[in-house]
Amino acid sequence: MPQLGESVTEGTVGTWLKQPGEPVAKYESLLHVITDKVDTEVPAPEAGTLLEILVPEGETVRVGTVIARLGQAQQTNLQPPVGSLQTNTESQGVSATHISNGDQSSIVNPPALSLSKGQSPISIPQSSIVNRQSPRAFLSPVVARLVAEHDLDVRQITGSGANGRITKQDVMRYLETRPATGDRRPEPVELRPATGDRRPEPIREAREERQDGTQHAVRSPQSAVRSFDLPEDAELLPLTPMRRAIAEHMEHSVRTAPHVTTVMEVDVSAIAMHRARNKEAFERQGVRLTFTPYFVQAVCAGLQAVPVLNSNFTDEGIVVQRRLHVGVAVALNEGLLVPVIRDADEKNLLGLARAVNDLSERARTRRLKPDETQGGTFTITNHGTSGSLFATPIINQPQVGILGVGAIVKRPVVVSQHGVDAIAIKPMCYLSLTFDHRVADGATADAFLVAVKRALEGYA
Amino acid sequence: MAEINLLEAIRQGIDEMMAHDPGVFILGEDVGKRGGVFRVTEGLMDKYGAQRVIDSPLAESVIVGACIGAALNDTRPIAEIQFADFIHPAFNQIVSEAARMRYRSNGDWGVPLVIRAPYGGGIHGALYHSQSIEAFFAHVPGLKVVAPSTPYDAKGLIKSAIEDPDPVLFLEHKKTYRLIKGQVPDHDYRVPIGKAEVKRPGDDITLIAYGLMLHFCLEAAQVLAGDGVSVEVLDLRSLRPLDTEAILGSVRKTGKALVVHEDNLTGGFGGEISALISEHAFEHLDGPVMRLAGPDVPAMPFAKPLEDAFMPSPEKIVAALRKLAAY
């Protein structure tokens, strides 16, 4: 029974995928094993014939118990089995699964694991592992690196350091004296399911080596961790730290909160006029007046009307934030940053405009301080700047709402005055609110949007 | 080429610089008539006069403070602190004034001052004449700290220190003054500040030291060679700026490192080297970075057995090396 995890001490045989007498290819799935941590298929460590099943389906045995015998077909009835699927018990200080084939001289086994004919069931003589390295024993940083670089099996190397530790010199000596290139490298005899393993698919890699029949090349750490085959006509764009952070954040948010988006249309004539009137005056004070500070103000009005959208969801309850820290998403070539305007409700239009100018400029030039992107309680994303009409933004966790501001477009709309309908040309904009449905329902979210809409349309 | 001791090498270096540059002068206790308690400045007063080799009052803060003022007025003072143990009254002048002047004046003003200080024990000097003070000062940005171990390096470094546009603390291990002799060329040369030197090449362990300990390390490395262990001995020569590339280069080759200093262990300079190695050569390490240092007791004792117990010795270094080799 292989050890399928650090702390796993036993496993249950699920299904035997092969029956005694059936041939098995190396790495072909042999059985299902169920533990409290993982359910996994266990591949055959060597090619051969399944000679005997020792642990039937449904039975739970300790790690290290011999569960089956694997050998060569013709020997089935003539001789005692020559190899067994065996995991060393803890007392032997070795925790991986090994296969031993006493007769197959073409397969180079670690001397400690090779067996004389006739031993059955096969176990590893205690004395032969003296000074042999257990895979879990301490490897110094340099030894770990050399082992990875040269793809060595540490059990092949005799340790001369304290308590049999493999020293750097031991590795160097081993590299000098091991069989020259072209000789068959000892096959890896270790089976490790991909639970927490740094090499996600050791089995596939090993199979590839086997198929092309060539000596194993030194693998760089990068290629060793790639979990898929890159097609020839594809290109791999490595994840920048920002891309990775965005990916993790978005995935986390969508997994965490049930997202619902609701959209309202707003007439921005009032703020457009206000902006036109005040643009120059702001300019004289060194502040570029955009539409964004108006939307920040309107969001503050909305949050004051519907405070529950300025909150965080916890299992113990909804934590409503009294202070309004509004994040404004800034698009960069390589991603997105969300600097936060603190206490946005306490700033006037000039203060907000100045803050938006400053934060977005510093976001673009990467001069934001780390805490300037932290602590937001609500976020605005201006997707309209790239022409988008409405969107379904993803919530910036742990907040519960995000307002998407669409492009401001002049549209013919029906206006009613004193009971008379007329078609007028108005600058219009769609506001898309995505909210966490755990915290609020549609009516609450719409009440927020109505308050935002009112603040914008009645702007004076 | 002549064989001279370390004390004579320093005197020669100062003498040659004084002959060459009239701005170089010496200020310190007993440096003039007596020629210094260790005789480093012997003969210089006769040669250059009492205007350039000045006996000062017993006030280290004044010695360094006056030198800072003089240095700001186009001279190159050499302040002698009679024993490094007595440098502490001048700590404020060195750390808060001399070391910061360049930074404080936005690069416009420098203090081209050399502060010589005999340090270290093993000479039966007891509490007030044995201290190692390098860690206090190597911590200070703006100050250079050098600690040569051979006559060649001492002469080359004292000249570099005098020429340096900023303050240099020049540490001379008392026990090396007359004990360590070596060949020094007749021609004019410099040893650059901030460059370590491999004094003995090796493959298995990097042994890092400076001052007197460097010589103990060389002895220990010789013993280890008999064990079949090849020890590389790196002489730091300068503690600040520290030759990080030399340290990392050697450790990346050997995979193991032992740092030796006489100053006590905790907060000692060995900790900085150890941190440097583990931070930047981690994947090359084949054993823990080890330190051998004086014990954390308040001062070097007077009684010989206690002094021996305090001082790292070739035997203690051999033992530490064997432990590391066996790891």
Tab-separated table of C-alpha atoms in Angstrom, chain B residues 63-279:
chain	number	residue	atom	x	y	z
B	63	ILE	CA	40.673	63.966	19.103
B	64	VAL	CA	38.039	62.863	16.611
B	65	GLY	CA	36.005	66.087	16.788
B	66	ALA	CA	39.023	68.278	16.113
B	67	CYS	CA	40.062	66.014	13.259
B	68	ILE	CA	36.614	66.301	11.693
B	69	GLY	CA	36.927	70.085	11.745
B	70	ALA	CA	40.423	69.910	10.323
B	71	ALA	CA	39.319	67.458	7.649
B	72	LEU	CA	36.631	69.887	6.541
B	73	ASN	CA	39.435	72.439	6.084
B	74	ASP	CA	41.472	70.639	3.448
B	75	THR	CA	43.673	68.457	5.620
B	76	ARG	CA	43.895	64.707	5.949
B	77	PRO	CA	44.048	63.959	9.670
B	78	ILE	CA	45.006	60.626	11.180
B	79	ALA	CA	43.429	60.297	14.607
B	80	GLU	CA	45.012	57.698	16.843
B	81	ILE	CA	42.862	56.171	19.540
B	82	GLN	CA	45.426	54.690	21.913
B	83	PHE	CA	43.360	51.571	22.517
B	84	ALA	CA	40.122	50.765	20.714
B	85	ASP	CA	38.654	50.317	24.185
B	86	PHE	CA	38.825	54.103	24.565
B	87	ILE	CA	37.021	54.924	21.325
B	88	HIS	CA	33.594	55.001	22.933
B	89	PRO	CA	33.717	58.647	24.097
B	90	ALA	CA	34.241	59.509	20.412
B	91	PHE	CA	31.361	57.347	19.221
B	92	ASN	CA	29.080	60.299	18.743
B	93	GLN	CA	31.651	62.279	16.742
B	94	ILE	CA	32.384	59.275	14.526
B	95	VAL	CA	28.851	58.025	13.988
B	96	SER	CA	26.740	61.172	14.077
B	97	GLU	CA	29.202	63.621	12.502
B	98	ALA	CA	32.034	62.091	10.496
B	99	ALA	CA	30.075	59.224	8.965
B	100	ARG	CA	27.100	61.384	8.029
B	101	MET	CA	28.810	64.454	6.626
B	102	ARG	CA	28.762	63.261	3.012
B	103	TYR	CA	25.077	62.422	3.166
B	104	ARG	CA	24.097	65.449	5.205
B	105	SER	CA	25.737	67.862	2.750
B	106	ASN	CA	24.182	66.166	-0.272
B	107	GLY	CA	27.606	64.924	-1.344
B	108	ASP	CA	29.346	68.270	-1.162
B	109	TRP	CA	31.434	67.735	1.964
B	110	GLY	CA	33.552	64.776	2.957
B	111	VAL	CA	35.570	64.012	6.032
B	112	PRO	CA	38.849	62.497	4.788
B	113	LEU	CA	39.747	61.225	8.233
B	114	VAL	CA	41.507	58.035	9.277
B	115	ILE	CA	40.897	56.812	12.812
B	116	ARG	CA	43.489	54.243	13.816
B	117	ALA	CA	42.585	52.007	16.718
B	118	PRO	CA	44.584	49.058	18.107
B	119	TYR	CA	42.065	46.406	19.107
B	120	GLY	CA	41.812	42.834	20.266
B	121	GLY	CA	43.165	40.661	23.035
B	122	GLY	CA	45.448	37.771	23.673
B	123	ILE	CA	48.093	40.133	24.992
B	124	HIS	CA	47.172	39.958	28.657
B	125	GLY	CA	45.537	43.366	28.402
B	126	ALA	CA	42.444	42.534	30.430
B	127	LEU	CA	39.185	44.446	30.440
B	128	TYR	CA	40.353	47.863	29.252
B	129	HIS	CA	42.935	46.913	26.663
B	130	SER	CA	41.465	43.978	24.777
B	131	GLN	CA	38.178	44.955	23.230
B	132	SER	CA	37.055	44.211	19.712
B	133	ILE	CA	34.829	47.070	18.629
B	134	GLU	CA	34.311	46.417	14.932
B	135	ALA	CA	30.654	45.405	15.107
B	136	PHE	CA	29.581	48.753	16.584
B	137	PHE	CA	31.131	50.639	13.700
B	138	ALA	CA	30.625	48.235	10.809
B	139	HIS	CA	26.937	48.867	11.394
B	140	VAL	CA	27.275	52.507	10.382
B	141	PRO	CA	26.637	53.559	6.766
B	142	GLY	CA	29.040	56.290	5.710
B	143	LEU	CA	31.931	54.841	7.648
B	144	LYS	CA	34.512	52.487	6.178
B	145	VAL	CA	35.995	49.862	8.464
B	146	VAL	CA	39.187	48.003	7.581
B	147	ALA	CA	41.097	45.388	9.553
B	148	PRO	CA	44.260	44.181	7.816
B	149	SER	CA	46.053	41.029	8.855
B	150	THR	CA	49.391	41.207	7.045
B	151	PRO	CA	52.109	43.858	6.724
B	152	TYR	CA	51.533	44.054	2.979
B	153	ASP	CA	47.815	44.686	3.386
B	154	ALA	CA	48.340	47.044	6.317
B	155	LYS	CA	50.646	49.319	4.370
B	156	GLY	CA	48.543	49.236	1.231
B	157	LEU	CA	45.334	49.842	3.157
B	158	ILE	CA	46.622	52.665	5.383
B	159	LYS	CA	47.610	54.542	2.239
B	160	SER	CA	44.214	53.915	0.635
B	161	ALA	CA	42.557	55.005	3.880
B	162	ILE	CA	44.504	58.282	4.027
B	163	GLU	CA	43.621	59.008	0.407
B	164	ASP	CA	39.973	58.108	0.878
B	165	PRO	CA	37.652	61.146	0.719
B	166	ASP	CA	35.533	59.811	3.589
B	167	PRO	CA	36.177	58.579	7.136
B	168	VAL	CA	37.886	55.232	7.580
B	169	LEU	CA	38.190	53.349	10.848
B	170	PHE	CA	41.520	51.517	10.652
B	171	LEU	CA	41.622	48.601	13.066
B	172	GLU	CA	45.021	47.163	13.997
B	173	HIS	CA	45.134	43.981	16.014
B	174	LYS	CA	47.651	44.587	18.790
B	175	LYS	CA	48.908	41.038	18.820
B	176	THR	CA	49.760	41.171	15.121
B	177	TYR	CA	51.911	44.323	15.516
B	178	ARG	CA	55.180	42.533	16.136
B	179	LEU	CA	54.093	38.908	15.744
B	180	ILE	CA	53.203	39.089	12.081
B	181	LYS	CA	56.011	39.709	9.638
B	182	GLY	CA	55.897	39.704	5.898
B	183	GLN	CA	57.411	40.893	2.674
B	184	VAL	CA	56.527	44.416	1.669
B	185	PRO	CA	57.637	45.771	-1.684
B	186	ASP	CA	59.743	48.898	-1.864
B	187	HIS	CA	57.627	50.526	-4.548
B	188	ASP	CA	54.520	52.578	-3.929
B	189	TYR	CA	51.325	50.471	-3.980
B	190	ARG	CA	47.791	50.434	-2.616
B	191	VAL	CA	45.422	47.754	-1.393
B	192	PRO	CA	41.884	48.801	-2.279
B	193	ILE	CA	39.344	49.202	0.510
B	194	GLY	CA	36.411	46.806	0.118
B	195	LYS	CA	38.288	43.895	-1.417
B	196	ALA	CA	38.728	40.606	0.382
B	197	GLU	CA	41.517	38.204	-0.510
B	198	VAL	CA	41.749	34.449	-0.572
B	199	LYS	CA	44.794	33.782	1.564
B	200	ARG	CA	44.629	30.045	1.041
B	201	PRO	CA	42.578	28.408	-1.706
B	202	GLY	CA	40.482	25.330	-0.944
B	203	ASP	CA	37.432	23.371	-2.034
B	204	ASP	CA	35.560	21.944	0.937
B	205	ILE	CA	34.956	24.706	3.483
B	206	THR	CA	35.170	28.493	3.336
B	207	LEU	CA	36.818	29.917	6.454
B	208	ILE	CA	36.249	33.638	6.838
B	209	ALA	CA	38.210	35.906	9.181
B	210	TYR	CA	40.182	39.129	9.530
B	211	GLY	CA	42.960	40.491	11.712
B	212	LEU	CA	44.668	38.109	14.113
B	213	MET	CA	42.033	35.421	13.562
B	214	LEU	CA	43.070	35.164	9.944
B	215	HIS	CA	46.426	33.772	11.060
B	216	PHE	CA	44.799	31.322	13.457
B	217	CYS	CA	42.571	30.249	10.571
B	218	LEU	CA	45.531	29.636	8.298
B	219	GLU	CA	47.074	27.422	10.978
B	220	ALA	CA	43.819	25.532	11.389
B	221	ALA	CA	43.418	25.090	7.631
B	222	GLN	CA	46.872	23.531	7.535
B	223	VAL	CA	45.828	21.000	10.183
B	224	LEU	CA	42.639	20.172	8.263
B	225	ALA	CA	44.683	19.553	5.133
B	226	GLY	CA	46.203	16.681	7.067
B	227	ASP	CA	42.682	15.300	7.516
B	228	GLY	CA	42.151	15.508	3.772
B	229	VAL	CA	39.822	18.490	4.073
B	230	SER	CA	40.603	21.397	1.800
B	231	VAL	CA	39.824	24.702	3.502
B	232	GLU	CA	39.666	28.024	1.677
B	233	VAL	CA	40.688	30.920	3.925
B	234	LEU	CA	39.197	34.268	3.011
B	235	ASP	CA	40.682	37.401	4.553
B	236	LEU	CA	37.987	40.060	4.557
B	237	ARG	CA	40.475	42.926	5.061
B	238	SER	CA	37.530	45.379	4.893
B	239	LEU	CA	34.356	44.899	6.925
B	240	ARG	CA	32.639	47.858	5.336
B	241	PRO	CA	32.269	48.012	2.461
B	242	LEU	CA	32.091	44.243	2.598
B	243	ASP	CA	33.282	42.203	-0.386
B	244	THR	CA	30.082	40.222	-0.693
B	245	GLU	CA	31.017	38.734	-4.052
B	246	ALA	CA	34.201	37.233	-2.657
B	247	ILE	CA	32.276	35.659	0.220
B	248	LEU	CA	29.431	34.354	-1.911
B	249	GLY	CA	31.764	33.187	-4.666
B	250	SER	CA	33.787	31.116	-2.256
B	251	VAL	CA	30.781	29.637	-0.455
B	252	ARG	CA	29.100	28.791	-3.748
B	253	LYS	CA	32.197	26.776	-4.530
B	254	THR	CA	32.616	25.013	-1.203
B	255	GLY	CA	29.053	24.779	0.127
B	256	LYS	CA	30.115	25.261	3.753
B	257	ALA	CA	31.258	28.259	5.736
B	258	LEU	CA	32.734	29.032	9.133
B	259	VAL	CA	33.177	32.635	10.259
B	260	VAL	CA	35.679	33.354	13.020
B	261	HIS	CA	36.014	36.499	15.067
B	262	GLU	CA	37.317	37.416	18.473
B	263	ASP	CA	34.488	39.824	19.232
B	264	ASN	CA	31.697	38.175	21.151
B	265	LEU	CA	29.160	36.107	19.273
B	266	THR	CA	25.808	37.799	19.688
B	267	GLY	CA	25.388	40.733	17.334
B	268	GLY	CA	28.947	40.201	16.141
B	269	PHE	CA	29.985	40.776	12.558
B	270	GLY	CA	29.839	37.036	11.867
B	271	GLY	CA	26.071	37.220	12.085
B	272	GLU	CA	26.012	39.630	9.158
B	273	ILE	CA	28.171	37.355	7.053
B	274	SER	CA	26.099	34.351	8.000
B	275	ALA	CA	22.905	36.152	7.036
B	276	LEU	CA	24.419	37.259	3.755
B	277	ILE	CA	25.374	33.698	2.872
B	278	SER	CA	22.071	32.139	3.808
B	279	GLU	CA	20.185	34.816	1.925
